[in-house]
């Protein structure tokens, strides 16, 4: 198979007000025959240059109503236009431009880049199979300064980690969920709702939080909340890359340090990942 | 001289509410004698490990009231404690943790990383000289989708660029300003005011913007507005790394493209930089 | 499942001569029960801190005879020590330190980092299943300045790419192969042999090269040569990330440019990937 | 002032043998008048697009005989062509393509990227001033596994570092030297000689090495050796970014670790820098 990446900006005006979407599109194609590899016969090969042109032409003609709809449009185009395509997957990622506000007033044509989690989606289809849509958020960095611990874990002669009931929980989240064979969803609205669920499940109630006994359990809480609140989600994968913080031992400097000064531990860093689907959910 | 970088987190509670600052501190020291280099005599050398301990101890004892005050505290400590230090410069940069909000309600101990411009500061001092404080913002990405052009430039046989009166203006800003020998400033408040000035000067009025005839002029507008509105600023340096966008030519694809689909031009990318001080300002 | 990364250096002396290996180890574990996720019950969880200790202890006791043997040792340790482990995968990657030479004389304890392709390996095992070993090379950047073209590809109304019979072929290779259930292989020796095959298949004979009709065919040539020359390899995956170079059009500058000055095309960049196994090989 | 970066490849043939240079060129210009900034008057501004064209045209016409000569050519062109240019600086950096060898035989048109230190140079000139040439190497990673210590440093109540007489010395070197107003130098030959001096001064004799009492002293040794052996060098700046390695304490795991297993310390990392010139050299 082959893939390639195109980055571009789609500008759109309503009166004097400007709307901008900058996206990175990556298209994977697998052809019905591997003759290009085995025989060096290029007659079925669709050059990356052509793929780029198609993506840009679709953006020009249809705009980018939502990342997901744009990914679907691209998939559909390849499947209906090229009979030599056996499989197509389209990944679309957004540059997080947000409208600039001055004293609460939105600016008609100025934007600021705010990368507090990057939205992406995928659409994939095998010939004669259903078109499946995924969406997600990545590079979302969150921290809880309390209400997190790690106790009661397995111990043997190689264990040196002490039990902790009040540590920092900090990490970078990658979440990806499937909408199945989606109908006419309001993708933007659903995505925002899921983002809110993720934040809520991570942090707990604003006034007191919720105790997390492990990174793993926090991952599961996120999945459970999204699956219970957002019926359109079929399966959800969550990966949490942990950043550990150690309380600095200041005894030899003549000071006590009551979780006031902490340093990030670069290695080992860990991650935990889990994929949870609807069926599993009801079984659990 | 030598320098070293320390990253750590300072946690602070008021009742049940948590406050967090994660900073990266870089300390440069120059000693009065180069004997460590020339003779391998280490007797005056302050190990990076000791520097790290001092920074952490100061954070523990004083907290981080503001980035600037913390940088000043470190400078003062080195100058008063070590007579072999001829020069000290302290750079402090913030990890942009922001309090998490759920439905508009602030969370007492959860935070999200929002890197829409990174705040930093510097304090520097030569022995027997004044302590000077700088502050700044970097990695601030902004875009105007109209009200920008570039015309009337110098032309010769190597010129191929067409004149444009309606292009995209997009770039990454680095701004650094000096407060001179600062007194008891409210550094947080001034910094926020300057950030607002930068955005306003870049974008212009929310309802119509303001035409920019070049990246250079936009740089100058930022400096002029900050110097006119914020009396504490003595000198301001601005570097604007440009991202150019080209309107895709779709003629050979049978389409007109009225600045709707654009691609970023990776090379050449340019930057323009200018330092403007108060004296120059009045002369201008 | 969970994974974590540990970076360390293993030093070893023979008389006064020093040998150094710096590696990054990443261990993935899946447990027999998901109770840590679903119930927050940590009693089977092996903390990343313990995993780090085990990896370091194995490095201390056994050294790192080869990356592959070290990966196998780690897998074996987890499978035999922890009955709650259902699956283990170990990834080991080398920092490419090479002995320093002065006028052709090897230095007994000095090294230089030469990242012309990074060696890595993987060992993986399910409980009651075989232990499978993979090896590979990544970040290997190669270029052919001629003997490459791309012609006869599929064309339609979105095609703008011209046919070319003398272009630059440049890319970054990722190659990964499986040794199956390996016996007592000389992993270092085999790896070097495979690296040579990759270079030879990419470049062709030193005096004339070999024409490549596409990136895809070059990928296939690499796989065919390795599978035919190295009997221990069962399956081989190759991914080639292409960098395209365009001959600069200098007509409007009054010059002809006979493939003398070229600029890399940043977007779209493409990649092609193929996995070829022994059975397929004989079928082909 | 403004600057911009251009990356391109220059191909050159002698018979059937190909030679390739891929470079990144960055040109800084300062104009005689700041009117572009203050008044938005672009009439003297040389667009980055024009600068790119000039660099490419010079590469086409003159080739790249050496990085330094190419940088000089660009400076000369700007100074003689544009009277509005008050200052020009040209930075040229090489992509480290090396000819591929198969069984010791050089390939006529295939290359491999070997980034074991990146060569760069700078040429700079003020109007009516001399043209000064600098050259350098960066990203050169070196390690000594013994013959390094750090003892006798300054101690006070914040000192926790133990003295060590047998530690790892590892770091990334940046070296930049000035040739003054250079005549017709063989830049390639001198550069290679200096690189050898750097390696020799870092490592010491191949059979026994040479003890380094500090990173600072190693920096000085490099400067002294280069200045004493290479008469063309006027001033030399060296920055050494240190990576510290700690011997892992395995007592609580029931093992002794005689500098066999070490982990890199991510923070604080330090660097030491020094600039040494000929006059200083004789004074020392």
JSON list of C-alpha atoms in Angstrom, two decimals, chain B residues 24-212:
[
{"chain": "B", "resi": 24, "resn": "UNK", "atom": "CA", "xyz": [12.01, 25.34, 33.26]},
{"chain": "B", "resi": 25, "resn": "UNK", "atom": "CA", "xyz": [14.85, 27.35, 34.73]},
{"chain": "B", "resi": 26, "resn": "UNK", "atom": "CA", "xyz": [18.13, 27.91, 32.97]},
{"chain": "B", "resi": 27, "resn": "UNK", "atom": "CA", "xyz": [20.97, 29.58, 34.87]},
{"chain": "B", "resi": 28, "resn": "UNK", "atom": "CA", "xyz": [24.08, 30.99, 33.18]},
{"chain": "B", "resi": 29, "resn": "UNK", "atom": "CA", "xyz": [27.07, 31.79, 35.31]},
{"chain": "B", "resi": 30, "resn": "UNK", "atom": "CA", "xyz": [30.37, 33.39, 34.42]},
{"chain": "B", "resi": 31, "resn": "UNK", "atom": "CA", "xyz": [33.13, 33.27, 37.02]},
{"chain": "B", "resi": 32, "resn": "UNK", "atom": "CA", "xyz": [35.69, 35.95, 37.75]},
{"chain": "B", "resi": 33, "resn": "UNK", "atom": "CA", "xyz": [38.54, 33.63, 36.81]},
{"chain": "B", "resi": 34, "resn": "UNK", "atom": "CA", "xyz": [38.86, 31.26, 33.83]},
{"chain": "B", "resi": 35, "resn": "UNK", "atom": "CA", "xyz": [41.22, 28.97, 35.77]},
{"chain": "B", "resi": 36, "resn": "UNK", "atom": "CA", "xyz": [38.80, 26.04, 35.47]},
{"chain": "B", "resi": 37, "resn": "UNK", "atom": "CA", "xyz": [39.25, 26.17, 31.69]},
{"chain": "B", "resi": 38, "resn": "UNK", "atom": "CA", "xyz": [42.92, 27.00, 31.51]},
{"chain": "B", "resi": 39, "resn": "UNK", "atom": "CA", "xyz": [44.31, 25.03, 34.44]},
{"chain": "B", "resi": 40, "resn": "UNK", "atom": "CA", "xyz": [41.64, 22.47, 35.22]},
{"chain": "B", "resi": 41, "resn": "UNK", "atom": "CA", "xyz": [41.45, 23.94, 38.73]},
{"chain": "B", "resi": 42, "resn": "UNK", "atom": "CA", "xyz": [37.88, 23.39, 39.92]},
{"chain": "B", "resi": 43, "resn": "UNK", "atom": "CA", "xyz": [38.08, 25.14, 43.29]},
{"chain": "B", "resi": 44, "resn": "UNK", "atom": "CA", "xyz": [35.72, 27.98, 42.28]},
{"chain": "B", "resi": 45, "resn": "UNK", "atom": "CA", "xyz": [33.36, 25.90, 40.15]},
{"chain": "B", "resi": 46, "resn": "UNK", "atom": "CA", "xyz": [29.76, 25.65, 41.32]},
{"chain": "B", "resi": 47, "resn": "UNK", "atom": "CA", "xyz": [28.51, 22.26, 40.09]},
{"chain": "B", "resi": 48, "resn": "UNK", "atom": "CA", "xyz": [25.24, 22.11, 38.14]},
{"chain": "B", "resi": 49, "resn": "UNK", "atom": "CA", "xyz": [24.01, 19.81, 40.89]},
{"chain": "B", "resi": 50, "resn": "UNK", "atom": "CA", "xyz": [24.46, 22.62, 43.43]},
{"chain": "B", "resi": 51, "resn": "UNK", "atom": "CA", "xyz": [22.74, 25.10, 41.10]},
{"chain": "B", "resi": 52, "resn": "UNK", "atom": "CA", "xyz": [19.81, 22.71, 40.81]},
{"chain": "B", "resi": 53, "resn": "UNK", "atom": "CA", "xyz": [19.60, 22.40, 44.59]},
{"chain": "B", "resi": 54, "resn": "UNK", "atom": "CA", "xyz": [19.63, 26.18, 45.03]},
{"chain": "B", "resi": 55, "resn": "UNK", "atom": "CA", "xyz": [16.83, 26.68, 42.50]},
{"chain": "B", "resi": 56, "resn": "UNK", "atom": "CA", "xyz": [14.71, 24.00, 44.15]},
{"chain": "B", "resi": 57, "resn": "UNK", "atom": "CA", "xyz": [15.35, 25.35, 47.64]},
{"chain": "B", "resi": 58, "resn": "UNK", "atom": "CA", "xyz": [14.39, 28.87, 46.56]},
{"chain": "B", "resi": 59, "resn": "UNK", "atom": "CA", "xyz": [11.20, 27.52, 44.99]},
{"chain": "B", "resi": 60, "resn": "UNK", "atom": "CA", "xyz": [10.43, 25.66, 48.21]},
{"chain": "B", "resi": 61, "resn": "UNK", "atom": "CA", "xyz": [11.12, 28.66, 50.46]},
{"chain": "B", "resi": 62, "resn": "UNK", "atom": "CA", "xyz": [9.73, 31.56, 48.40]},
{"chain": "B", "resi": 63, "resn": "UNK", "atom": "CA", "xyz": [7.36, 29.84, 45.98]},
{"chain": "B", "resi": 64, "resn": "UNK", "atom": "CA", "xyz": [7.05, 31.33, 42.49]},
{"chain": "B", "resi": 65, "resn": "UNK", "atom": "CA", "xyz": [5.10, 34.57, 43.05]},
{"chain": "B", "resi": 66, "resn": "UNK", "atom": "CA", "xyz": [5.71, 35.42, 39.39]},
{"chain": "B", "resi": 67, "resn": "UNK", "atom": "CA", "xyz": [8.22, 34.13, 36.86]},
{"chain": "B", "resi": 68, "resn": "UNK", "atom": "CA", "xyz": [10.03, 37.46, 37.00]},
{"chain": "B", "resi": 69, "resn": "UNK", "atom": "CA", "xyz": [10.25, 37.61, 40.80]},
{"chain": "B", "resi": 70, "resn": "UNK", "atom": "CA", "xyz": [11.57, 34.05, 40.85]},
{"chain": "B", "resi": 71, "resn": "UNK", "atom": "CA", "xyz": [14.26, 34.92, 38.28]},
{"chain": "B", "resi": 72, "resn": "UNK", "atom": "CA", "xyz": [15.21, 37.98, 40.37]},
{"chain": "B", "resi": 73, "resn": "UNK", "atom": "CA", "xyz": [15.42, 35.85, 43.54]},
{"chain": "B", "resi": 74, "resn": "UNK", "atom": "CA", "xyz": [17.79, 33.41, 41.85]},
{"chain": "B", "resi": 75, "resn": "UNK", "atom": "CA", "xyz": [20.03, 36.19, 40.54]},
{"chain": "B", "resi": 76, "resn": "UNK", "atom": "CA", "xyz": [20.17, 37.82, 43.95]},
{"chain": "B", "resi": 77, "resn": "UNK", "atom": "CA", "xyz": [21.02, 34.55, 45.63]},
{"chain": "B", "resi": 78, "resn": "UNK", "atom": "CA", "xyz": [23.98, 33.87, 43.33]},
{"chain": "B", "resi": 79, "resn": "UNK", "atom": "CA", "xyz": [25.33, 37.40, 43.53]},
{"chain": "B", "resi": 80, "resn": "UNK", "atom": "CA", "xyz": [25.14, 37.61, 47.31]},
{"chain": "B", "resi": 81, "resn": "UNK", "atom": "CA", "xyz": [26.30, 34.06, 48.07]},
{"chain": "B", "resi": 82, "resn": "UNK", "atom": "CA", "xyz": [29.18, 33.48, 45.66]},
{"chain": "B", "resi": 83, "resn": "UNK", "atom": "CA", "xyz": [31.83, 36.15, 45.33]},
{"chain": "B", "resi": 84, "resn": "UNK", "atom": "CA", "xyz": [33.44, 34.22, 42.45]},
{"chain": "B", "resi": 85, "resn": "UNK", "atom": "CA", "xyz": [30.39, 34.90, 40.24]},
{"chain": "B", "resi": 86, "resn": "UNK", "atom": "CA", "xyz": [31.05, 37.77, 37.81]},
{"chain": "B", "resi": 87, "resn": "UNK", "atom": "CA", "xyz": [27.79, 37.52, 35.87]},
{"chain": "B", "resi": 88, "resn": "UNK", "atom": "CA", "xyz": [24.52, 35.68, 36.25]},
{"chain": "B", "resi": 89, "resn": "UNK", "atom": "CA", "xyz": [21.59, 35.33, 33.89]},
{"chain": "B", "resi": 90, "resn": "UNK", "atom": "CA", "xyz": [18.44, 33.43, 34.77]},
{"chain": "B", "resi": 91, "resn": "UNK", "atom": "CA", "xyz": [15.90, 32.33, 32.21]},
{"chain": "B", "resi": 92, "resn": "UNK", "atom": "CA", "xyz": [12.52, 31.06, 33.42]},
{"chain": "B", "resi": 93, "resn": "UNK", "atom": "CA", "xyz": [9.90, 29.57, 31.12]},
{"chain": "B", "resi": 94, "resn": "UNK", "atom": "CA", "xyz": [6.43, 28.40, 32.06]},
{"chain": "B", "resi": 95, "resn": "UNK", "atom": "CA", "xyz": [4.62, 25.22, 31.09]},
{"chain": "B", "resi": 96, "resn": "UNK", "atom": "CA", "xyz": [1.21, 26.69, 30.20]},
{"chain": "B", "resi": 97, "resn": "UNK", "atom": "CA", "xyz": [-0.99, 24.82, 32.65]},
{"chain": "B", "resi": 98, "resn": "UNK", "atom": "CA", "xyz": [-4.43, 26.42, 32.97]},
{"chain": "B", "resi": 99, "resn": "UNK", "atom": "CA", "xyz": [-7.13, 25.56, 35.45]},
{"chain": "B", "resi": 100, "resn": "UNK", "atom": "CA", "xyz": [-9.72, 23.22, 33.98]},
{"chain": "B", "resi": 101, "resn": "UNK", "atom": "CA", "xyz": [-13.30, 24.43, 33.78]},
{"chain": "B", "resi": 102, "resn": "UNK", "atom": "CA", "xyz": [-16.37, 22.18, 33.73]},
{"chain": "B", "resi": 103, "resn": "UNK", "atom": "CA", "xyz": [-19.47, 23.99, 32.49]},
{"chain": "B", "resi": 104, "resn": "UNK", "atom": "CA", "xyz": [-17.88, 27.27, 33.53]},
{"chain": "B", "resi": 105, "resn": "UNK", "atom": "CA", "xyz": [-16.99, 26.04, 37.02]},
{"chain": "B", "resi": 106, "resn": "UNK", "atom": "CA", "xyz": [-13.27, 26.09, 37.90]},
{"chain": "B", "resi": 107, "resn": "UNK", "atom": "CA", "xyz": [-11.86, 22.77, 39.13]},
{"chain": "B", "resi": 108, "resn": "UNK", "atom": "CA", "xyz": [-10.02, 22.90, 42.43]},
{"chain": "B", "resi": 109, "resn": "UNK", "atom": "CA", "xyz": [-7.12, 20.65, 41.43]},
{"chain": "B", "resi": 110, "resn": "UNK", "atom": "CA", "xyz": [-7.25, 19.82, 37.71]},
{"chain": "B", "resi": 111, "resn": "UNK", "atom": "CA", "xyz": [-5.35, 21.55, 34.92]},
{"chain": "B", "resi": 112, "resn": "UNK", "atom": "CA", "xyz": [-5.02, 21.45, 31.15]},
{"chain": "B", "resi": 113, "resn": "UNK", "atom": "CA", "xyz": [-2.00, 22.43, 29.10]},
{"chain": "B", "resi": 114, "resn": "UNK", "atom": "CA", "xyz": [-2.85, 25.24, 26.64]},
{"chain": "B", "resi": 115, "resn": "UNK", "atom": "CA", "xyz": [0.27, 26.28, 24.68]},
{"chain": "B", "resi": 116, "resn": "UNK", "atom": "CA", "xyz": [-1.09, 29.37, 22.87]},
{"chain": "B", "resi": 117, "resn": "UNK", "atom": "CA", "xyz": [2.14, 31.31, 23.40]},
{"chain": "B", "resi": 118, "resn": "UNK", "atom": "CA", "xyz": [4.73, 30.49, 26.06]},
{"chain": "B", "resi": 119, "resn": "UNK", "atom": "CA", "xyz": [5.56, 33.04, 28.73]},
{"chain": "B", "resi": 120, "resn": "UNK", "atom": "CA", "xyz": [9.19, 33.49, 29.72]},
{"chain": "B", "resi": 121, "resn": "UNK", "atom": "CA", "xyz": [11.44, 36.00, 31.45]},
{"chain": "B", "resi": 122, "resn": "UNK", "atom": "CA", "xyz": [15.09, 36.71, 32.07]},
{"chain": "B", "resi": 123, "resn": "UNK", "atom": "CA", "xyz": [16.97, 38.48, 34.82]},
{"chain": "B", "resi": 124, "resn": "UNK", "atom": "CA", "xyz": [20.61, 39.35, 34.37]},
{"chain": "B", "resi": 125, "resn": "UNK", "atom": "CA", "xyz": [23.25, 41.08, 36.38]},
{"chain": "B", "resi": 126, "resn": "UNK", "atom": "CA", "xyz": [26.96, 41.81, 36.24]},
{"chain": "B", "resi": 127, "resn": "UNK", "atom": "CA", "xyz": [28.74, 42.22, 39.57]},
{"chain": "B", "resi": 128, "resn": "UNK", "atom": "CA", "xyz": [28.39, 45.89, 40.61]},
{"chain": "B", "resi": 129, "resn": "UNK", "atom": "CA", "xyz": [25.89, 46.43, 37.80]},
{"chain": "B", "resi": 130, "resn": "UNK", "atom": "CA", "xyz": [22.11, 46.83, 37.85]},
{"chain": "B", "resi": 131, "resn": "UNK", "atom": "CA", "xyz": [19.77, 43.86, 37.75]},
{"chain": "B", "resi": 132, "resn": "UNK", "atom": "CA", "xyz": [17.82, 44.02, 34.49]},
{"chain": "B", "resi": 133, "resn": "UNK", "atom": "CA", "xyz": [14.56, 42.16, 33.90]},
{"chain": "B", "resi": 134, "resn": "UNK", "atom": "CA", "xyz": [13.21, 41.02, 30.55]},
{"chain": "B", "resi": 135, "resn": "UNK", "atom": "CA", "xyz": [9.94, 39.29, 29.86]},
{"chain": "B", "resi": 136, "resn": "UNK", "atom": "CA", "xyz": [8.44, 37.82, 26.75]},
{"chain": "B", "resi": 137, "resn": "UNK", "atom": "CA", "xyz": [6.18, 35.47, 24.88]},
{"chain": "B", "resi": 138, "resn": "UNK", "atom": "CA", "xyz": [7.22, 32.93, 22.27]},
{"chain": "B", "resi": 139, "resn": "UNK", "atom": "CA", "xyz": [5.60, 30.29, 20.04]},
{"chain": "B", "resi": 140, "resn": "UNK", "atom": "CA", "xyz": [2.56, 32.53, 19.56]},
{"chain": "B", "resi": 141, "resn": "UNK", "atom": "CA", "xyz": [1.00, 31.53, 16.23]},
{"chain": "B", "resi": 142, "resn": "UNK", "atom": "CA", "xyz": [-1.33, 34.03, 14.60]},
{"chain": "B", "resi": 143, "resn": "UNK", "atom": "CA", "xyz": [-3.06, 34.33, 11.24]},
{"chain": "B", "resi": 144, "resn": "UNK", "atom": "CA", "xyz": [-4.94, 37.03, 9.35]},
{"chain": "B", "resi": 145, "resn": "UNK", "atom": "CA", "xyz": [-6.81, 35.72, 6.33]},
{"chain": "B", "resi": 146, "resn": "UNK", "atom": "CA", "xyz": [-7.08, 39.12, 4.66]},
{"chain": "B", "resi": 147, "resn": "UNK", "atom": "CA", "xyz": [-6.00, 42.76, 5.12]},
{"chain": "B", "resi": 148, "resn": "UNK", "atom": "CA", "xyz": [-2.43, 41.93, 4.19]},
{"chain": "B", "resi": 149, "resn": "UNK", "atom": "CA", "xyz": [-0.43, 42.55, 1.05]},
{"chain": "B", "resi": 150, "resn": "UNK", "atom": "CA", "xyz": [3.07, 43.07, -0.25]},
{"chain": "B", "resi": 151, "resn": "UNK", "atom": "CA", "xyz": [3.58, 45.58, -3.05]},
{"chain": "B", "resi": 152, "resn": "UNK", "atom": "CA", "xyz": [6.06, 48.11, -4.33]},
{"chain": "B", "resi": 153, "resn": "UNK", "atom": "CA", "xyz": [9.13, 46.11, -3.39]},
{"chain": "B", "resi": 154, "resn": "UNK", "atom": "CA", "xyz": [12.52, 46.35, -5.10]},
{"chain": "B", "resi": 155, "resn": "UNK", "atom": "CA", "xyz": [12.67, 44.55, -8.44]},
{"chain": "B", "resi": 156, "resn": "UNK", "atom": "CA", "xyz": [15.47, 43.33, -10.70]},
{"chain": "B", "resi": 157, "resn": "UNK", "atom": "CA", "xyz": [16.21, 40.44, -13.04]},
{"chain": "B", "resi": 158, "resn": "UNK", "atom": "CA", "xyz": [15.96, 37.90, -10.21]},
{"chain": "B", "resi": 159, "resn": "UNK", "atom": "CA", "xyz": [12.49, 39.00, -9.15]},
{"chain": "B", "resi": 160, "resn": "UNK", "atom": "CA", "xyz": [9.70, 36.50, -9.82]},
{"chain": "B", "resi": 161, "resn": "UNK", "atom": "CA", "xyz": [7.31, 37.31, -6.97]},
{"chain": "B", "resi": 162, "resn": "UNK", "atom": "CA", "xyz": [4.08, 38.96, -8.12]},
{"chain": "B", "resi": 163, "resn": "UNK", "atom": "CA", "xyz": [2.66, 41.87, -6.16]},
{"chain": "B", "resi": 164, "resn": "UNK", "atom": "CA", "xyz": [-0.23, 40.92, -3.92]},
{"chain": "B", "resi": 165, "resn": "UNK", "atom": "CA", "xyz": [-2.74, 43.08, -2.12]},
{"chain": "B", "resi": 166, "resn": "UNK", "atom": "CA", "xyz": [-4.81, 40.34, -0.50]},
{"chain": "B", "resi": 167, "resn": "UNK", "atom": "CA", "xyz": [-2.70, 37.56, 0.89]},
{"chain": "B", "resi": 168, "resn": "UNK", "atom": "CA", "xyz": [-2.66, 35.47, 4.08]},
{"chain": "B", "resi": 169, "resn": "UNK", "atom": "CA", "xyz": [-0.47, 36.83, 6.87]},
{"chain": "B", "resi": 170, "resn": "UNK", "atom": "CA", "xyz": [0.59, 33.99, 9.14]},
{"chain": "B", "resi": 171, "resn": "UNK", "atom": "CA", "xyz": [3.50, 33.58, 11.46]},
{"chain": "B", "resi": 172, "resn": "UNK", "atom": "CA", "xyz": [4.97, 32.66, 14.79]},
{"chain": "B", "resi": 173, "resn": "UNK", "atom": "CA", "xyz": [5.82, 35.55, 17.08]},
{"chain": "B", "resi": 174, "resn": "UNK", "atom": "CA", "xyz": [8.71, 35.89, 19.50]},
{"chain": "B", "resi": 175, "resn": "UNK", "atom": "CA", "xyz": [8.51, 39.06, 21.59]},
{"chain": "B", "resi": 176, "resn": "UNK", "atom": "CA", "xyz": [10.90, 40.07, 24.33]},
{"chain": "B", "resi": 177, "resn": "UNK", "atom": "CA", "xyz": [10.92, 43.34, 26.18]},
{"chain": "B", "resi": 178, "resn": "UNK", "atom": "CA", "xyz": [12.97, 44.96, 28.88]},
{"chain": "B", "resi": 179, "resn": "UNK", "atom": "CA", "xyz": [11.61, 46.53, 32.05]},
{"chain": "B", "resi": 180, "resn": "UNK", "atom": "CA", "xyz": [14.92, 48.18, 32.80]},
{"chain": "B", "resi": 181, "resn": "UNK", "atom": "CA", "xyz": [15.80, 48.28, 36.49]},
{"chain": "B", "resi": 182, "resn": "UNK", "atom": "CA", "xyz": [12.33, 47.40, 37.56]},
{"chain": "B", "resi": 183, "resn": "UNK", "atom": "CA", "xyz": [10.74, 48.40, 40.80]},
{"chain": "B", "resi": 184, "resn": "UNK", "atom": "CA", "xyz": [7.80, 46.66, 42.40]},
{"chain": "B", "resi": 185, "resn": "UNK", "atom": "CA", "xyz": [5.87, 45.86, 39.26]},
{"chain": "B", "resi": 186, "resn": "UNK", "atom": "CA", "xyz": [2.82, 43.64, 39.04]},
{"chain": "B", "resi": 187, "resn": "UNK", "atom": "CA", "xyz": [4.52, 41.43, 36.49]},
{"chain": "B", "resi": 188, "resn": "UNK", "atom": "CA", "xyz": [1.54, 39.16, 35.85]},
{"chain": "B", "resi": 189, "resn": "UNK", "atom": "CA", "xyz": [-0.79, 42.05, 35.17]},
{"chain": "B", "resi": 190, "resn": "UNK", "atom": "CA", "xyz": [1.66, 43.89, 32.87]},
{"chain": "B", "resi": 191, "resn": "UNK", "atom": "CA", "xyz": [2.41, 40.71, 30.95]},
{"chain": "B", "resi": 192, "resn": "UNK", "atom": "CA", "xyz": [-1.29, 40.11, 30.25]},
{"chain": "B", "resi": 193, "resn": "UNK", "atom": "CA", "xyz": [-1.73, 43.71, 29.11]},
{"chain": "B", "resi": 194, "resn": "UNK", "atom": "CA", "xyz": [1.21, 43.41, 26.71]},
{"chain": "B", "resi": 195, "resn": "UNK", "atom": "CA", "xyz": [-0.11, 40.12, 25.30]},
{"chain": "B", "resi": 196, "resn": "UNK", "atom": "CA", "xyz": [-3.41, 41.91, 24.57]},
{"chain": "B", "resi": 197, "resn": "UNK", "atom": "CA", "xyz": [-1.56, 44.76, 22.86]},
{"chain": "B", "resi": 198, "resn": "UNK", "atom": "CA", "xyz": [0.32, 42.28, 20.66]},
{"chain": "B", "resi": 199, "resn": "UNK", "atom": "CA", "xyz": [-2.90, 40.60, 19.56]},
{"chain": "B", "resi": 200, "resn": "UNK", "atom": "CA", "xyz": [-4.64, 43.91, 18.95]},
{"chain": "B", "resi": 201, "resn": "UNK", "atom": "CA", "xyz": [-1.75, 45.35, 16.93]},
{"chain": "B", "resi": 202, "resn": "UNK", "atom": "CA", "xyz": [-1.50, 42.17, 14.86]},
{"chain": "B", "resi": 203, "resn": "UNK", "atom": "CA", "xyz": [-5.21, 41.88, 14.12]},
{"chain": "B", "resi": 204, "resn": "UNK", "atom": "CA", "xyz": [-6.53, 45.42, 14.12]},
{"chain": "B", "resi": 205, "resn": "UNK", "atom": "CA", "xyz": [-10.12, 46.32, 15.08]},
{"chain": "B", "resi": 206, "resn": "UNK", "atom": "CA", "xyz": [-12.41, 43.24, 15.38]},
{"chain": "B", "resi": 207, "resn": "UNK", "atom": "CA", "xyz": [-14.96, 44.47, 12.84]},
{"chain": "B", "resi": 208, "resn": "UNK", "atom": "CA", "xyz": [-12.60, 45.38, 9.99]},
{"chain": "B", "resi": 209, "resn": "UNK", "atom": "CA", "xyz": [-8.95, 44.72, 10.86]},
{"chain": "B", "resi": 210, "resn": "UNK", "atom": "CA", "xyz": [-6.18, 46.96, 9.61]},
{"chain": "B", "resi": 211, "resn": "UNK", "atom": "CA", "xyz": [-4.24, 46.62, 6.36]},
{"chain": "B", "resi": 212, "resn": "UNK", "atom": "CA", "xyz": [-0.65, 45.39, 6.71]}
]
